[in-house]
Coordinates of C-alpha atoms (C1' of nucleotides) in Angstrom, one line a residue:
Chain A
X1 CA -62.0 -2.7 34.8
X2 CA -61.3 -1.5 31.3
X3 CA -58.2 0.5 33.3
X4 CA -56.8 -2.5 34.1
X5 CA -53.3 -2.7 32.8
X6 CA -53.1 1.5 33.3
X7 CA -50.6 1.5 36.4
X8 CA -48.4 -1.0 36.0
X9 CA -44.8 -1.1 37.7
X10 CA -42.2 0.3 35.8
X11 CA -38.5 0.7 35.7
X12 CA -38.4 4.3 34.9
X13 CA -40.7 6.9 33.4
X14 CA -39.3 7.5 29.9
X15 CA -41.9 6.4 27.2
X16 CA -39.3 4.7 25.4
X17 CA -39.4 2.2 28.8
X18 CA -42.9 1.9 28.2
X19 CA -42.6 1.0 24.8
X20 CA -40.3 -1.8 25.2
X21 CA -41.5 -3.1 28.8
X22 CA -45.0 -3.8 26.5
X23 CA -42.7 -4.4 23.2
X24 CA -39.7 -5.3 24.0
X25 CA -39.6 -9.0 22.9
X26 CA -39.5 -10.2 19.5
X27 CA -42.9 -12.3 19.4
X28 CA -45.3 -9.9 20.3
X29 CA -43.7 -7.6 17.4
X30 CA -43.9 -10.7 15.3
X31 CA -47.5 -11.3 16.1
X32 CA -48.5 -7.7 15.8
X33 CA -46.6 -8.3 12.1
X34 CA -49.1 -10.7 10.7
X35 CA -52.0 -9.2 12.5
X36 CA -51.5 -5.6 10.7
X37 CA -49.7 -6.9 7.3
X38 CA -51.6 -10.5 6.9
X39 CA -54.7 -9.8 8.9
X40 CA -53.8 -12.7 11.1
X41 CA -56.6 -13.2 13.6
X42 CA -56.9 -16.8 15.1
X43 CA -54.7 -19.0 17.8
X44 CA -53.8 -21.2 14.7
X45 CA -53.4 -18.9 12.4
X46 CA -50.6 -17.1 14.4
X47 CA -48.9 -20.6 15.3
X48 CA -48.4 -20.6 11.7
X49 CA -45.8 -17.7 11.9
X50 CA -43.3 -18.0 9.5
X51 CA -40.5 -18.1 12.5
X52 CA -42.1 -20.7 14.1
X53 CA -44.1 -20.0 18.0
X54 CA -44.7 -22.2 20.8
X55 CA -48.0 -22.7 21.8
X56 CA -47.4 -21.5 25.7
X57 CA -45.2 -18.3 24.4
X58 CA -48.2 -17.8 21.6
X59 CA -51.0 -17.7 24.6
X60 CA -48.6 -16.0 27.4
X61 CA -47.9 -13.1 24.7
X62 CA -52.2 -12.8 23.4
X63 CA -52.7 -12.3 26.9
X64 CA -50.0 -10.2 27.9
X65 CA -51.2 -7.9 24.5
X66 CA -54.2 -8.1 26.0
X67 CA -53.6 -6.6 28.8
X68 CA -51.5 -4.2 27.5
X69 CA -54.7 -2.6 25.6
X70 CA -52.9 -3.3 22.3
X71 CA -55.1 -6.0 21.2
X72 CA -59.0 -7.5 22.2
X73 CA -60.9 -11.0 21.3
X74 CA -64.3 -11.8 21.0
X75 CA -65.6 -15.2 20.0
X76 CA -66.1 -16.1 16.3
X77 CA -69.8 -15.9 15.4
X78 CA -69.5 -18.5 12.7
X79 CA -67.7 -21.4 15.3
X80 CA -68.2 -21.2 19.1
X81 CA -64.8 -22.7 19.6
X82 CA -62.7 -19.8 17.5
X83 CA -61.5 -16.9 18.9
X84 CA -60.7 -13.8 16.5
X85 CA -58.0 -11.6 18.2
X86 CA -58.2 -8.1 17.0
X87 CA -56.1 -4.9 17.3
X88 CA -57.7 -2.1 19.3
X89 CA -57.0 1.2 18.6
X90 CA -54.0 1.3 20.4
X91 CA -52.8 -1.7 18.9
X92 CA -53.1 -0.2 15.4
X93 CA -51.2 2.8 16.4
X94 CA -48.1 1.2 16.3
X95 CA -48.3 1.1 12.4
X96 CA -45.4 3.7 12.2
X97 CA -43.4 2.4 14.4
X98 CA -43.4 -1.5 12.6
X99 CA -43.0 0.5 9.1
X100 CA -39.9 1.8 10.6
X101 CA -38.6 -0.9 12.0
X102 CA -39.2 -2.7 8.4
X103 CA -37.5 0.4 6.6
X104 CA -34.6 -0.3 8.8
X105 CA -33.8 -3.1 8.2
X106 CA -34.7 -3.4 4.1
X107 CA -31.7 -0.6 4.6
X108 CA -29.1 -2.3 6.0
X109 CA -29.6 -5.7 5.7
X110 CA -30.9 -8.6 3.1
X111 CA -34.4 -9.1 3.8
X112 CA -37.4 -10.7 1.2
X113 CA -40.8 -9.3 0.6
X114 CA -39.4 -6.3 -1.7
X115 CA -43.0 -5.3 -3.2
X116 CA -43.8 -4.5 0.6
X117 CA -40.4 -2.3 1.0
X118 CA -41.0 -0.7 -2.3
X119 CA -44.2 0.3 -1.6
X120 CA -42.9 1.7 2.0
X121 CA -40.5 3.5 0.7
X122 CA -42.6 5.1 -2.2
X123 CA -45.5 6.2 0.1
X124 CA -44.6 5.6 3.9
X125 CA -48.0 7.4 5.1
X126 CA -50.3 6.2 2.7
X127 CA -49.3 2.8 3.6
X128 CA -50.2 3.7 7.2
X129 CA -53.5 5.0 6.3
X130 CA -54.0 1.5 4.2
X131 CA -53.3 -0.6 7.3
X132 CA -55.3 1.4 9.3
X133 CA -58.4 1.3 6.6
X134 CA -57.9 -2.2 6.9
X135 CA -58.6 -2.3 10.4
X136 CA -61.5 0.5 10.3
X137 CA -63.3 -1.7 7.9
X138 CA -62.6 -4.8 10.4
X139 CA -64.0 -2.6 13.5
X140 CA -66.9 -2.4 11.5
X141 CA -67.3 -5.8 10.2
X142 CA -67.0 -7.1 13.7
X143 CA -69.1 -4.4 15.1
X144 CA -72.2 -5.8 12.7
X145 CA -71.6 -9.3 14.7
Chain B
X1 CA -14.1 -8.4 7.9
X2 CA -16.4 -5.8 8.1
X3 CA -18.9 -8.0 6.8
X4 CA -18.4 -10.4 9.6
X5 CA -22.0 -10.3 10.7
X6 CA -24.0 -9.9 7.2
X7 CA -25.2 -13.3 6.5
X8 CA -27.0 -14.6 10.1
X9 CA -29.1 -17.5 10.1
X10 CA -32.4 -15.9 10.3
X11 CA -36.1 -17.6 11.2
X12 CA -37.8 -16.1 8.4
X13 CA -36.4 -13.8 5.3
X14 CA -39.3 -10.8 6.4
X15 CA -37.7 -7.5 7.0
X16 CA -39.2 -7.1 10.5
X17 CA -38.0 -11.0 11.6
X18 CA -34.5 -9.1 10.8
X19 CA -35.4 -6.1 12.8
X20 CA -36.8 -7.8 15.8
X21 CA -33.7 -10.5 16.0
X22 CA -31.2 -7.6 16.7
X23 CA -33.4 -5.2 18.5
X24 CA -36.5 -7.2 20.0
X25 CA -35.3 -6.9 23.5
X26 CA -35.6 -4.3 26.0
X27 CA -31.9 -3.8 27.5
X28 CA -30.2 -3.0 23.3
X29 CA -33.2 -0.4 22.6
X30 CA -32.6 1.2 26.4
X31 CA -29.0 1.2 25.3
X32 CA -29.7 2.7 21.9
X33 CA -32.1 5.6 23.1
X34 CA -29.2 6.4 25.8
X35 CA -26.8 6.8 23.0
X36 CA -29.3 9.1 21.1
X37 CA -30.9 11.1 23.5
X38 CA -28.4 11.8 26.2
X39 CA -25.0 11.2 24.3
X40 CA -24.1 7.8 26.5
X41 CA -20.8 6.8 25.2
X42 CA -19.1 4.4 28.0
X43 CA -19.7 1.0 29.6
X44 CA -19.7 3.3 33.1
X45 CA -22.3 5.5 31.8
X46 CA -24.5 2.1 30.3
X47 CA -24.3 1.2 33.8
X48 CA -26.3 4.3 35.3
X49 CA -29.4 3.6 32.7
X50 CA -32.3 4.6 35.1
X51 CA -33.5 0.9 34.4
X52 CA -30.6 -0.4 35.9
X53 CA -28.7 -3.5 33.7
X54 CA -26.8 -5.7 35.0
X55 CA -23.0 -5.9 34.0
X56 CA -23.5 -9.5 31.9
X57 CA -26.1 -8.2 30.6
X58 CA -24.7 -5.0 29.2
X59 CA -21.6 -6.6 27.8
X60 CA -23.3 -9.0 26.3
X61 CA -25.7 -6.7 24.6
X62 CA -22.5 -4.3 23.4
X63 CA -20.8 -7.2 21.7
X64 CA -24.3 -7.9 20.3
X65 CA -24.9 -4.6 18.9
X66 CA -21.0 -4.6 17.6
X67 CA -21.5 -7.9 15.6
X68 CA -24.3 -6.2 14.3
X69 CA -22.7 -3.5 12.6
X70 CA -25.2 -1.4 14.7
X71 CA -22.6 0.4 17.5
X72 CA -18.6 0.3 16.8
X73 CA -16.2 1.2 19.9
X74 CA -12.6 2.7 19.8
X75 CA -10.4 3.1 23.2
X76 CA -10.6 6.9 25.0
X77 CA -7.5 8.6 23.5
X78 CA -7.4 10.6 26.7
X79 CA -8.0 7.5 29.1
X80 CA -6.2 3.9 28.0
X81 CA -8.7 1.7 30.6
X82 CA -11.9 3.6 29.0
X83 CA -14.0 2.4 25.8
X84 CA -15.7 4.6 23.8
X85 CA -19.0 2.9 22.2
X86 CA -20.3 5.2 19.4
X87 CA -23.5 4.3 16.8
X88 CA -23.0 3.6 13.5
X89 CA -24.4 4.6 10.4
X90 CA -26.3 1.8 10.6
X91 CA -27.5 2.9 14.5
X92 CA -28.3 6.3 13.8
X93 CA -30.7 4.9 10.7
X94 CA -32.5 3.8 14.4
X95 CA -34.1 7.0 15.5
X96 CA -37.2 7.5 13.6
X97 CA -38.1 3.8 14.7
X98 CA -36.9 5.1 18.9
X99 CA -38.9 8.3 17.9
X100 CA -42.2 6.5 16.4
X101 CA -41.8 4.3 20.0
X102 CA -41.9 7.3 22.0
X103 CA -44.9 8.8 20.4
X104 CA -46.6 5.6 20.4
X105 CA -46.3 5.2 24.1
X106 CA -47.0 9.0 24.9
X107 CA -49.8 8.8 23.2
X108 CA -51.4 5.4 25.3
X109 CA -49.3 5.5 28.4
X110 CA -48.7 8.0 31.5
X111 CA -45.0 8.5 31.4
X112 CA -42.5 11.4 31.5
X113 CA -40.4 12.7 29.7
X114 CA -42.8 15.5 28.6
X115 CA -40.5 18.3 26.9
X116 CA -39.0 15.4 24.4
X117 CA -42.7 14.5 23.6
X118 CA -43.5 18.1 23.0
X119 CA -40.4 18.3 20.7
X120 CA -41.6 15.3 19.4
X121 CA -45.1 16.1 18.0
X122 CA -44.4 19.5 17.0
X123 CA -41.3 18.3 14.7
X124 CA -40.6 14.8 14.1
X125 CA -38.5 14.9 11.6
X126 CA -36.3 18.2 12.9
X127 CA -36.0 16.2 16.3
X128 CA -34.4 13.2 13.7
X129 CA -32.0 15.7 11.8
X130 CA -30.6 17.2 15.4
X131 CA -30.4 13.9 16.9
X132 CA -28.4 12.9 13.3
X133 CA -26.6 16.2 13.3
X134 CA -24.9 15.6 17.0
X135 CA -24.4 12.0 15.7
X136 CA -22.1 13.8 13.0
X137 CA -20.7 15.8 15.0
X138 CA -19.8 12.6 17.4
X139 CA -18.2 11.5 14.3
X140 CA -16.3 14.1 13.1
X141 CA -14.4 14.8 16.7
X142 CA -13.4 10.9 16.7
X143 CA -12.0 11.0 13.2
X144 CA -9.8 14.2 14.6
X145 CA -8.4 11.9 17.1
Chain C
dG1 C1' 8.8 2.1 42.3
dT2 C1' 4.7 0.8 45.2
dG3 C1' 0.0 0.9 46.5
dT4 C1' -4.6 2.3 45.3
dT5 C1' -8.2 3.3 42.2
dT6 C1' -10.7 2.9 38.1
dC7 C1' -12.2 0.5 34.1
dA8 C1' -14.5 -3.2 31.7
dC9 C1' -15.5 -6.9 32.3
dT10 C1' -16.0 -12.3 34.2
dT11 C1' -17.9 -15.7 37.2
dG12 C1' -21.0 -18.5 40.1
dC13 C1' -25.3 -19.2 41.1
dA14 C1' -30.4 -18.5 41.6
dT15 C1' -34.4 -17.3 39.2
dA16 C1' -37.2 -16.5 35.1
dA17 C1' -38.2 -17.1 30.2
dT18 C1' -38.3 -19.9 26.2
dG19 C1' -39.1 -23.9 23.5
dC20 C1' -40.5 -28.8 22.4
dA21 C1' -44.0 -32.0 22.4
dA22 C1' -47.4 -34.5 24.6
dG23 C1' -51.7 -34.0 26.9
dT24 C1' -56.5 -31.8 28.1
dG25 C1' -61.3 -30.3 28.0
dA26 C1' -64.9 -28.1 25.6
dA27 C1' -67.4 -27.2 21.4
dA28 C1' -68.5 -28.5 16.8
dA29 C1' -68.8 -31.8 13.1
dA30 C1' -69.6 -36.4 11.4
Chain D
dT1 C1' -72.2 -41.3 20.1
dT2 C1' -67.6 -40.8 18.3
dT3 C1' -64.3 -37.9 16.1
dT4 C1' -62.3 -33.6 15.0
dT5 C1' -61.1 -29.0 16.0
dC6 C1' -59.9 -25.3 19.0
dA7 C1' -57.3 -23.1 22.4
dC8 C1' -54.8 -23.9 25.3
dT9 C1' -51.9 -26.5 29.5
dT10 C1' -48.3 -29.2 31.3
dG11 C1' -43.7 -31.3 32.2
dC12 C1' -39.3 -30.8 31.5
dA13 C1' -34.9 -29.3 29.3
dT14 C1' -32.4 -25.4 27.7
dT15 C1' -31.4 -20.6 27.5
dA16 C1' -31.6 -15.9 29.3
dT17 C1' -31.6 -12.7 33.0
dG18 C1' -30.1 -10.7 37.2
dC19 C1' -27.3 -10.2 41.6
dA20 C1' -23.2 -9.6 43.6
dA21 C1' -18.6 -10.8 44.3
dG22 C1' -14.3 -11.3 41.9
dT23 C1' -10.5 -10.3 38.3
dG24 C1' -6.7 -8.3 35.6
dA25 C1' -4.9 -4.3 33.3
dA26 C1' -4.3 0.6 33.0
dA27 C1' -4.0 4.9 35.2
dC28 C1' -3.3 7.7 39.2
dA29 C1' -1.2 9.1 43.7
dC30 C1' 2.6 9.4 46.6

DNA sequence: GTGTTTCACTTGCATAATGCAAGTGAAAAA
DNA sequence: TTTTTCACTTGCATTATGCAAGTGAAACAC
């Protein structure tokens, strides 16, 4: 049950296949965005990406993540109707790879949200370990529920 | 000229929006880790990715990467039909985010690959310095031509 | 020089994915 | 009870992907 999504058909072997058969489409990297940099956690709060998602790509990409082991969802204690989307551990392992793919592209093209770069760029790993605090301290707050 | 492709109309001004509307699809990153990892250079050689792309596809994702300053492609001095597609600067700038990919799905996936992982995880950042170094060397050879 | 092969596409068409916007049903609030 | 909020679902148009045949130019073979 929990093995669900474990053996799923792929076109080749290489882990970087894996990586982008799960990845490989700019929403889920977008969603993943707000949910490790803005603590994004609700259906609506994610429609409010800045880039602008449709409702059926939003849901077909919470459940693919889902699936994927990248992400899980438990109602909201507070509101029977919310649901809060969380990252798993999996999910926040791909910390680095976001943080380089930011790093990239502060490089070599115009981009906003400098403080963000600078702070990347001054201490790449302690922003990781920042992100993923961040997400300890939401296990355990979700935990308590 | 060689700015042709700086100033795209993006969805959002975030750094990873940028990333993520050049790369956040499968076939360009397949093409990219190709390029890095086993030295692809031709349309031919594209062709054979174990993921097999189809020939639209491919083209269009080579003109994509081109406008995007991210691969930049010369004719074969030893072969007039053949075209040489080598990364840029700007390209090669890619592999710690490819690397960070390949751990990530390593780590969480079954896949293969295993001597590259190993290499991986026992020296990140010497794996990114050869990969840059035969990059180098990729350049110097064309600028002899 | 002619015919064949190789190279990098291009094309036609079917299928799949994306995106817009209206609609839906259930839970919570008024 | 009615209204609002929540997380979708749906219908349809547009765009992207994928298969496989086709194309034109350069290089090769004779």
């Amino acid at each position: 049950m929990t093995k669900r999504g474990t053996n799923p058909v792929r076109r080749s072997p290489c882990p970087l296949n894996a990586s982008v058969e799960m990845l490989g489409d700019r929403w889920s990297l977008l969603i993943l965005r707000d949910m490790m940099l803005r603590g994004a956690q609700t259906y609506k709060q994610f429609l409010g990406l800045y880039e602008g998602i449709a409702t059926n790509i939003l849901t077909d990409r919470l459940r693919k993540l889902q699936a994927y082991g990248i992400i899980t969802v438990r109602p909201d204690p507070s509101d029977g109707r919310k649901l809060i989307y969380l990252l798993t551990a999996k999910g926040i392992d791909l910390a680095p790879v976001l943080t380089e793919m930011v790093l990239w592209a502060a490089r070599h093209e115009k981009t906003g949200n400098q403080p963000l770069i600078q702070q990347m760029r001054k201490d790449k790993e302690g922003l990781i370990a920042q992100v993923r605090q961040r997400w300890a301290a939401t296990q355990a707050a979700s935990a308590a529920d």
